[in-house]
PDB file of C-alpha atoms in Angstrom:
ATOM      1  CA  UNK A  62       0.000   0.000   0.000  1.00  0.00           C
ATOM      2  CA  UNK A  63       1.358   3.342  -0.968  1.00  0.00           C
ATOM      3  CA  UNK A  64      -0.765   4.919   1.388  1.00  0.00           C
ATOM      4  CA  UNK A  65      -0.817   8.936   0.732  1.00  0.00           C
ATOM      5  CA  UNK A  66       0.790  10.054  -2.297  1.00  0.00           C
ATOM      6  CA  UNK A  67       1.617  13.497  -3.720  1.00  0.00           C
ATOM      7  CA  UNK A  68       2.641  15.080  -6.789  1.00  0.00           C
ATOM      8  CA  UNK A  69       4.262  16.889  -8.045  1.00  0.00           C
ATOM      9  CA  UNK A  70       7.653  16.503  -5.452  1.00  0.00           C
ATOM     10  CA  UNK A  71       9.187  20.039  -6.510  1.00  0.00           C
ATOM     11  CA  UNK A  72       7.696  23.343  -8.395  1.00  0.00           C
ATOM     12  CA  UNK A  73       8.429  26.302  -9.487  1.00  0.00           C
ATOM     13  CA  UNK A  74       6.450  28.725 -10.903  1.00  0.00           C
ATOM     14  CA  UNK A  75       6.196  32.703 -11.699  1.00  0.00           C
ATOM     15  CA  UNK A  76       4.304  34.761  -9.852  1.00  0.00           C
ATOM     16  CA  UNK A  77       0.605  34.804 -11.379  1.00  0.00           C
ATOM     17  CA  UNK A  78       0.807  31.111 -12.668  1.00  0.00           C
ATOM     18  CA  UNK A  79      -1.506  28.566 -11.827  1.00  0.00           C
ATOM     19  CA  UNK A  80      -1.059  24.873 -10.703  1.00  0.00           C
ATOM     20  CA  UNK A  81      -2.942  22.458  -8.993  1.00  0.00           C
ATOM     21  CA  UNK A  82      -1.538  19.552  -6.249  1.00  0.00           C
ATOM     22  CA  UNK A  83      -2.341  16.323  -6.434  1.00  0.00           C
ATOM     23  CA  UNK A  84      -3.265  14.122  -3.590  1.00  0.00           C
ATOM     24  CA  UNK A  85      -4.027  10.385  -3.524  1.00  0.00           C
ATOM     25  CA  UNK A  86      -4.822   8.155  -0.956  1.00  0.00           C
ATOM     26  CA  UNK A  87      -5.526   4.222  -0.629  1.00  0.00           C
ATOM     27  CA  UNK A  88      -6.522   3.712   3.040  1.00  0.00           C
ATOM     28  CA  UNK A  89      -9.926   3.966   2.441  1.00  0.00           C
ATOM     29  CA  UNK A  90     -10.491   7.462   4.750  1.00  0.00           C
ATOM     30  CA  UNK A  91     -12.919   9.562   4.883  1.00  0.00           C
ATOM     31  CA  UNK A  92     -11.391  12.752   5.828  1.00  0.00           C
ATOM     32  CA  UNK A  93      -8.057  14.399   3.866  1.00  0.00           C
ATOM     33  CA  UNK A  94      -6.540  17.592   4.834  1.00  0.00           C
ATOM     34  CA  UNK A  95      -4.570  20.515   2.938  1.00  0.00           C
ATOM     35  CA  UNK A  96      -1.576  21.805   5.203  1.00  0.00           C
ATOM     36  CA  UNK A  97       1.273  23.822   4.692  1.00  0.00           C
ATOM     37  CA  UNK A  98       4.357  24.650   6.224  1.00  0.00           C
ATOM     38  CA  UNK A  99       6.768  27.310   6.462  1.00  0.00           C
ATOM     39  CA  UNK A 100      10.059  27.229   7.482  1.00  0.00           C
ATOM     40  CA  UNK A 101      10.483  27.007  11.392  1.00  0.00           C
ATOM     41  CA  UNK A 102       6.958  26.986  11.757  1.00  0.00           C
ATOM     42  CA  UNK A 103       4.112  24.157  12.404  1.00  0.00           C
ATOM     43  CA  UNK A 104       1.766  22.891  10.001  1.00  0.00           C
ATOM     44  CA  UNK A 105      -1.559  25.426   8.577  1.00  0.00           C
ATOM     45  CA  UNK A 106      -5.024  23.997   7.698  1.00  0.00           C
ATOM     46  CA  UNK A 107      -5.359  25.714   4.238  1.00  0.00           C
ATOM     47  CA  UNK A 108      -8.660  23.044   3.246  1.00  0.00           C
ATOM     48  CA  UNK A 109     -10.233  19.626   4.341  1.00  0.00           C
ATOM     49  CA  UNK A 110     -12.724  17.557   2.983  1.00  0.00           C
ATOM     50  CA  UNK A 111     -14.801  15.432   5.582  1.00  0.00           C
ATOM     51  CA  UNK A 112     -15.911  13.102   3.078  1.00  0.00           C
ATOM     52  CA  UNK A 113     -16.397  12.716  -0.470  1.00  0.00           C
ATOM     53  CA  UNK A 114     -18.201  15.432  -2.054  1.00  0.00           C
ATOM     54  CA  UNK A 115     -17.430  17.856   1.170  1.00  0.00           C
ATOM     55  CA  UNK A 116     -15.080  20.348   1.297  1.00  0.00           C
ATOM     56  CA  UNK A 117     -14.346  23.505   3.803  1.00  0.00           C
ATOM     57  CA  UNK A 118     -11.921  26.161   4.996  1.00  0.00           C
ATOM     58  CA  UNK A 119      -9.478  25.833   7.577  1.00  0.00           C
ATOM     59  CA  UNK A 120      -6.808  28.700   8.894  1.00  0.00           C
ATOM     60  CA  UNK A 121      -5.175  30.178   5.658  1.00  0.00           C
ATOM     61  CA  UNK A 122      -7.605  29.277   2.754  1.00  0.00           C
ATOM     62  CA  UNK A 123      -6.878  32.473   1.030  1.00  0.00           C
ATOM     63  CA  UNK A 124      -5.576  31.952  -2.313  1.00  0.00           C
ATOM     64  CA  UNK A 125      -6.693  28.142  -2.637  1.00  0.00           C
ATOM     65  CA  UNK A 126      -9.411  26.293  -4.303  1.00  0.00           C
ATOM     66  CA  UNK A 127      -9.481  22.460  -3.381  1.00  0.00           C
ATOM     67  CA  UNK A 128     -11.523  19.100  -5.245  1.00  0.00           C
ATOM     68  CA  UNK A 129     -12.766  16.187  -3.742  1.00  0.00           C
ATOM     69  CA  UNK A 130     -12.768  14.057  -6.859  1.00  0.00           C
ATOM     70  CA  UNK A 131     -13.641  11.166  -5.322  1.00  0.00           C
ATOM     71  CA  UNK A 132     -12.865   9.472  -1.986  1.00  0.00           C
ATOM     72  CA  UNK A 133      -9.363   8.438  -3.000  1.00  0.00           C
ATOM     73  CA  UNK A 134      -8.295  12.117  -4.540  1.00  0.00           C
ATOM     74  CA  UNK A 135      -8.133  15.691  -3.015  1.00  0.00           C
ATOM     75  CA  UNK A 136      -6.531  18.382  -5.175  1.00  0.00           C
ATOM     76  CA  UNK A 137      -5.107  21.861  -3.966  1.00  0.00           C
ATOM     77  CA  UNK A 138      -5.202  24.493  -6.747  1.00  0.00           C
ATOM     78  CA  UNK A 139      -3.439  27.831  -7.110  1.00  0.00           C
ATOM     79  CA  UNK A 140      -5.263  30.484  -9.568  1.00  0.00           C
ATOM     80  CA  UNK A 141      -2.234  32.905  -9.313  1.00  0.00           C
ATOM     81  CA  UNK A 142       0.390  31.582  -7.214  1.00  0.00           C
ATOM     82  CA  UNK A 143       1.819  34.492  -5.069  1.00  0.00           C
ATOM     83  CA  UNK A 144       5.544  34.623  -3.364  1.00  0.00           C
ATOM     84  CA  UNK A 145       3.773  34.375  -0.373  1.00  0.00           C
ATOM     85  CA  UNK A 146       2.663  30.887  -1.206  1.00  0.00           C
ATOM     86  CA  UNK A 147       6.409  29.748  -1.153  1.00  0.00           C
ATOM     87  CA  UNK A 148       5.809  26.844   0.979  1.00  0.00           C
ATOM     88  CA  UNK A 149       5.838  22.835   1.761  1.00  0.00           C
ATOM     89  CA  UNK A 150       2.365  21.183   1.215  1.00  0.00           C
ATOM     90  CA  UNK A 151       1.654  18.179   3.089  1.00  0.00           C
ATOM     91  CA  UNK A 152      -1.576  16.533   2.392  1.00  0.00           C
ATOM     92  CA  UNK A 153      -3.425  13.973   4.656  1.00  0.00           C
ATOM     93  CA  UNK A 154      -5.644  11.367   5.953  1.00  0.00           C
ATOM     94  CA  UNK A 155      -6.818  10.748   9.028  1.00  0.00           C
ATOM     95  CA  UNK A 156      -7.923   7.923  10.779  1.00  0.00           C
ATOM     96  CA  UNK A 157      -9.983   7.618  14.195  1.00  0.00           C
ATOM     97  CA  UNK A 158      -9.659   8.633  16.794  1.00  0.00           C
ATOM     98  CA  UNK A 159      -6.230  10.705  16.544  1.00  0.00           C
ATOM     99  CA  UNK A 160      -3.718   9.721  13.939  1.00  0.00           C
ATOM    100  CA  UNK A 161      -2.949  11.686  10.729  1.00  0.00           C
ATOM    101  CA  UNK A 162      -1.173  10.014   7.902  1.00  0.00           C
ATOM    102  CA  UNK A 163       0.608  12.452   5.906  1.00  0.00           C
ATOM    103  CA  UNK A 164       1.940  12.505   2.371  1.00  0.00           C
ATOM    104  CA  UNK A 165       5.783  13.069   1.202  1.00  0.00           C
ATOM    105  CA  UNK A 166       4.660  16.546   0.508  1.00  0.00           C
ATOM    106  CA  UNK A 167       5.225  19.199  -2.170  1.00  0.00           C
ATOM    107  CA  UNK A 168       7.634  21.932  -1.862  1.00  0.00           C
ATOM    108  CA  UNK A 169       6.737  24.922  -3.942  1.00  0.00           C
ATOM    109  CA  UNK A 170       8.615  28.151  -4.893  1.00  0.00           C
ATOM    110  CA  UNK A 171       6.898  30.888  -6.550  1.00  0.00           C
ATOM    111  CA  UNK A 172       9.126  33.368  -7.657  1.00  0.00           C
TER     112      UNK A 172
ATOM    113  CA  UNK B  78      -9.024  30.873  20.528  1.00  0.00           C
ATOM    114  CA  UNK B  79      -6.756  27.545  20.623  1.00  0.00           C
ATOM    115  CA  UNK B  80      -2.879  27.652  21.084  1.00  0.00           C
ATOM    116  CA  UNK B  81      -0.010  25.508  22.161  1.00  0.00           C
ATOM    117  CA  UNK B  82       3.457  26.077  23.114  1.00  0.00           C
ATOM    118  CA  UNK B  83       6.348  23.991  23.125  1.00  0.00           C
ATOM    119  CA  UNK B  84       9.784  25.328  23.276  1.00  0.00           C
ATOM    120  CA  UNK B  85      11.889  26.083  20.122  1.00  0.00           C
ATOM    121  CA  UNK B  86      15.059  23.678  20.682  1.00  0.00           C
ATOM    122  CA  UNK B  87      16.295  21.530  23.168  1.00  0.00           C
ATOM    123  CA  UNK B  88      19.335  19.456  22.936  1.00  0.00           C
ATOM    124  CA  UNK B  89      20.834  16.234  24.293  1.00  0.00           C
ATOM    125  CA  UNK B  90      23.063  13.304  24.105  1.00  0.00           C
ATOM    126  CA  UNK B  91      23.242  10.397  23.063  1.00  0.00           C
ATOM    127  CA  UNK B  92      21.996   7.312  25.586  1.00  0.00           C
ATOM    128  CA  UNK B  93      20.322  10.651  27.501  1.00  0.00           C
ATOM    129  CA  UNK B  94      16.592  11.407  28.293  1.00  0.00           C
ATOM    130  CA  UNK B  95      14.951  14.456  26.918  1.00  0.00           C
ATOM    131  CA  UNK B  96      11.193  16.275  27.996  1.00  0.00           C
ATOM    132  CA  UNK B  97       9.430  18.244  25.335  1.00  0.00           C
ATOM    133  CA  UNK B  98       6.470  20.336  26.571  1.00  0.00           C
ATOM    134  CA  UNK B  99       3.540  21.275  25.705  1.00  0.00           C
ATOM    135  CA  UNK B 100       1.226  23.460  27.079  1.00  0.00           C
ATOM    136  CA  UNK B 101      -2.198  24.184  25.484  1.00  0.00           C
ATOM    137  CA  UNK B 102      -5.469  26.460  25.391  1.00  0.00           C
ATOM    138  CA  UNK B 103      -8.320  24.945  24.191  1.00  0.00           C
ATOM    139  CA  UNK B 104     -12.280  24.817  24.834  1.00  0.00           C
ATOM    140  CA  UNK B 105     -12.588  21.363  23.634  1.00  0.00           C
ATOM    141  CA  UNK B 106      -9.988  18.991  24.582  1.00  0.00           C
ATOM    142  CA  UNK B 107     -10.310  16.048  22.760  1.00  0.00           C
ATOM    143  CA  UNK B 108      -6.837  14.862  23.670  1.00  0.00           C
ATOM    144  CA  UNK B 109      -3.276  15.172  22.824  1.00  0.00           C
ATOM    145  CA  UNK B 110      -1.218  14.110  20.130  1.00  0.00           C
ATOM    146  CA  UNK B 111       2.696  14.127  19.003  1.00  0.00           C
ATOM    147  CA  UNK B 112       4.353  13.781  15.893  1.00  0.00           C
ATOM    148  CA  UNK B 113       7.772  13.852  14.940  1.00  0.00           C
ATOM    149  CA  UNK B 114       9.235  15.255  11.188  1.00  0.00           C
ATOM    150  CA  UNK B 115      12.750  14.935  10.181  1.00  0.00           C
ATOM    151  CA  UNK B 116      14.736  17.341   8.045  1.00  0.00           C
ATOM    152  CA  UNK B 117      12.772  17.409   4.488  1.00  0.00           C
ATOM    153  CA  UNK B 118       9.983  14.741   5.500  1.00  0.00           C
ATOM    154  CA  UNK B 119       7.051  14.483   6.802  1.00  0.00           C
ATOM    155  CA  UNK B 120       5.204  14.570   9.866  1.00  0.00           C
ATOM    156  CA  UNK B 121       4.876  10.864  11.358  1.00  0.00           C
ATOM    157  CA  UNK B 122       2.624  10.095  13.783  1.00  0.00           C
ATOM    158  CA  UNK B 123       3.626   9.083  17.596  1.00  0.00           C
ATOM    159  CA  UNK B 124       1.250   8.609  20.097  1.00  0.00           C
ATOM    160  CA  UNK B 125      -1.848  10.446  21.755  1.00  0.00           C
ATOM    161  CA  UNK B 126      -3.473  10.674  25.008  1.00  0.00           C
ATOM    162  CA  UNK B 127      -7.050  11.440  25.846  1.00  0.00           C
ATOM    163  CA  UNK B 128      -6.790  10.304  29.395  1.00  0.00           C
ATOM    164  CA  UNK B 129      -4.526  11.793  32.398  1.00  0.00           C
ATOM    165  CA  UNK B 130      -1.415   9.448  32.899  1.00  0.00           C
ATOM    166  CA  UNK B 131       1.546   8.150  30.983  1.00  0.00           C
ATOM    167  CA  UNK B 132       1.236   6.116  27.541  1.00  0.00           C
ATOM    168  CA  UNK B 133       4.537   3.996  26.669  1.00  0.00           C
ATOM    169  CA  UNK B 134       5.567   3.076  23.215  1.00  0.00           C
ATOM    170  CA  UNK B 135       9.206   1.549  23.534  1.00  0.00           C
ATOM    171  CA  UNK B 136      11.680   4.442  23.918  1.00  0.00           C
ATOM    172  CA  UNK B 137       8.849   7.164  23.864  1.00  0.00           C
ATOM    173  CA  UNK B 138       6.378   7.839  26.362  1.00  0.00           C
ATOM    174  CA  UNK B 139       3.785  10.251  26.375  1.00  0.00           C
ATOM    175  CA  UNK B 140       2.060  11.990  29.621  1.00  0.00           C
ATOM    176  CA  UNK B 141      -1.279  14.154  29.532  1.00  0.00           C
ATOM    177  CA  UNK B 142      -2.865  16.176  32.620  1.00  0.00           C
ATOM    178  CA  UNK B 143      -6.081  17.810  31.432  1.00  0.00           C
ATOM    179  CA  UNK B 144      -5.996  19.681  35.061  1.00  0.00           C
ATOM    180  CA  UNK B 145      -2.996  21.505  33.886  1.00  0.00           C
ATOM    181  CA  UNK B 146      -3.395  21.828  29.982  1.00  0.00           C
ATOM    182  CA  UNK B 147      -0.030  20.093  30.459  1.00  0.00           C
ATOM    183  CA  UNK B 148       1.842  17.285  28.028  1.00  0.00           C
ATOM    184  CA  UNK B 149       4.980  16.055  28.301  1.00  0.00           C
ATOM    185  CA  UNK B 150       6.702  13.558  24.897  1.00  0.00           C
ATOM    186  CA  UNK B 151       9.429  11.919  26.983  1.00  0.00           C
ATOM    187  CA  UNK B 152      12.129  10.175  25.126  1.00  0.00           C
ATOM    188  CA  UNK B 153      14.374   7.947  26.189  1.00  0.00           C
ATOM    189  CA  UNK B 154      17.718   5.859  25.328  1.00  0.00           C
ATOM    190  CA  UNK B 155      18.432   9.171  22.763  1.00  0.00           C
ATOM    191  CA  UNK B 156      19.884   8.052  19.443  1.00  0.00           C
ATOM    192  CA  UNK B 157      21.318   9.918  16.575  1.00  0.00           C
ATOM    193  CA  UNK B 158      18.263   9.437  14.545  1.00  0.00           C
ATOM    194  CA  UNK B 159      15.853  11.117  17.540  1.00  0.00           C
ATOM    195  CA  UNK B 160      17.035  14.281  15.738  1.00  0.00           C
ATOM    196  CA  UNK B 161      13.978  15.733  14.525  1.00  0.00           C
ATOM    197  CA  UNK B 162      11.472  18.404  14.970  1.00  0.00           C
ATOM    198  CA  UNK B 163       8.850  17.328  17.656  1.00  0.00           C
ATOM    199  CA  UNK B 164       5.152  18.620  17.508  1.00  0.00           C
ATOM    200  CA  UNK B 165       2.232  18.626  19.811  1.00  0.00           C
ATOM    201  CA  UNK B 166      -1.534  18.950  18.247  1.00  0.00           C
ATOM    202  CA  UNK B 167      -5.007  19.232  19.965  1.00  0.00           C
ATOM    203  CA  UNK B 168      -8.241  18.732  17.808  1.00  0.00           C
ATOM    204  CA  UNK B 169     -10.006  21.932  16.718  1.00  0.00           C
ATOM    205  CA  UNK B 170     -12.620  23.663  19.112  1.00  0.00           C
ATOM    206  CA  UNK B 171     -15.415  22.716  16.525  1.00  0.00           C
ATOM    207  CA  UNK B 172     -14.844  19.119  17.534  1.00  0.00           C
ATOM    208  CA  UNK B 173     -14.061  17.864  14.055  1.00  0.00           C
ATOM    209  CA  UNK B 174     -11.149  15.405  12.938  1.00  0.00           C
ATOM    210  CA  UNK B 175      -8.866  18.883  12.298  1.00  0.00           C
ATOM    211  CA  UNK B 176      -5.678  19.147  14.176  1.00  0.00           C
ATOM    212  CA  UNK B 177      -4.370  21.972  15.271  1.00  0.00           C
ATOM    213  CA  UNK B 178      -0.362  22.211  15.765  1.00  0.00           C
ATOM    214  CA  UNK B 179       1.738  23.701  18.127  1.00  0.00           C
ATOM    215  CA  UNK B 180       4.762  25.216  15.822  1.00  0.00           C
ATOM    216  CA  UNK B 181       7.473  22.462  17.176  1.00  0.00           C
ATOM    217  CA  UNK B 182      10.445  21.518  19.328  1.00  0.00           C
ATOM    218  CA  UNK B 183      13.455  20.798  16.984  1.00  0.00           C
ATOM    219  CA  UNK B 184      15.704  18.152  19.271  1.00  0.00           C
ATOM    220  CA  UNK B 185      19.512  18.317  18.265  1.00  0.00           C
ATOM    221  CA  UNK B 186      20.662  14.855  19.702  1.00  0.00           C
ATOM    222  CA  UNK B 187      24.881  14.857  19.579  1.00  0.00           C
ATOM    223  CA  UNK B 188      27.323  12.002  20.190  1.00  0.00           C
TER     224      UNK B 188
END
């Protein structure tokens, strides 16, 4: 089992582009989380999805649009990536009660 | 509003023992949890209490009082490898399977 899978591992883009994150998962959970990370810092809720065909903010949703596709798939898009959006992206699962299972992430420079 | 602190750094030795803290503010304590992140990974999942008392998983042990808002990740037998940032997390106030993460203890473990 791969468990939670990301891509793409590395990206750059220009300030204004647009890119989506991919985010797949084969543990069969219902909830999957957007995070990100800045250096020296703990991990932001940008979006989760409870369940398939559910999505919501969390802290820092500014600048993101997210996609349930299905239960399996959870997709973080940037319209027009920013400099501020210079970040790691972890994405996750979580299964009950407490444990989060995240994936290799994405790291992301926007120049 | 929810937060958690943990100190920034602590270092140790190898074959030592080493407490990271964690203090939190919360409305709804659902528990805590800790996960540990090397350099360039991502976060892994350790342990989590929701009752008072100490929870032992080989070389790590975790403590919870929900009198004090208090958490303790104790490690023990330090090895090279413990080297790694350290972070607690309490569920959101709304109850829901989001985490929310203190910003990290970053153990330097030397020979």
């Amino acid at each position: 089992n791969a468990g939670v899978t990301q891509t793409p591992k590395f990206q750059v883009l220009k300030t204004g582009q647009s890119m989506t994150l991919q985010c797949a998962q084969d543990m069969n959970h219902n909830s999957m989380y957007w995070y990100r990370q800045d250096p020296g810092m703990g991990l932001r809720l940008i979006y989760y999805s409870a369940s398939e065909g559910t999505t919501d903010k969390g802290e820092v949703p500014n600048g993101y649009n997210v996609s349930r596709l299905n239960k399996r798939e959870f997709s973080l898009r940037l319209e027009s990536a920013a400099p501020s959006q210079t970040s790691v992206y972890f994405c996750a699962t979580h299964r009950v009660p407490e444990t989060q299972y995240f994936g290799p992430g994405t790291r992301l420079l926007v120049l | 509003g929810q937060s958690l602190e943990q100190p920034s750094e602590v270092t140790a030795v190898e074959g030592a023992i080493v407490q990271i803290n964690c203090t939190y503010q919360t409305s709804g304590f659902y528990g805590l949890s800790w996960y540990q992140q090397h350099d360039g990974g991502a976060p892994t999942f350790l342990s989590y209490n929701a009752l008072d008392g100490l929870e032992e998983t080989g070389r790590f042990s975790s403590f919870l009082s929900r009198s004090d808002s208090y958490g303790y990740l104790l490690l023990q037998e330090l090895q090279m490898k413990d080297s790694a940032s350290y972070f607690c997390a309490v569920r959101d106030e709304a109850g829901f399977q989001k985490l929310v993460f203190g910003t990290g203890t970053r153990l330097l473990v030397s020979p």
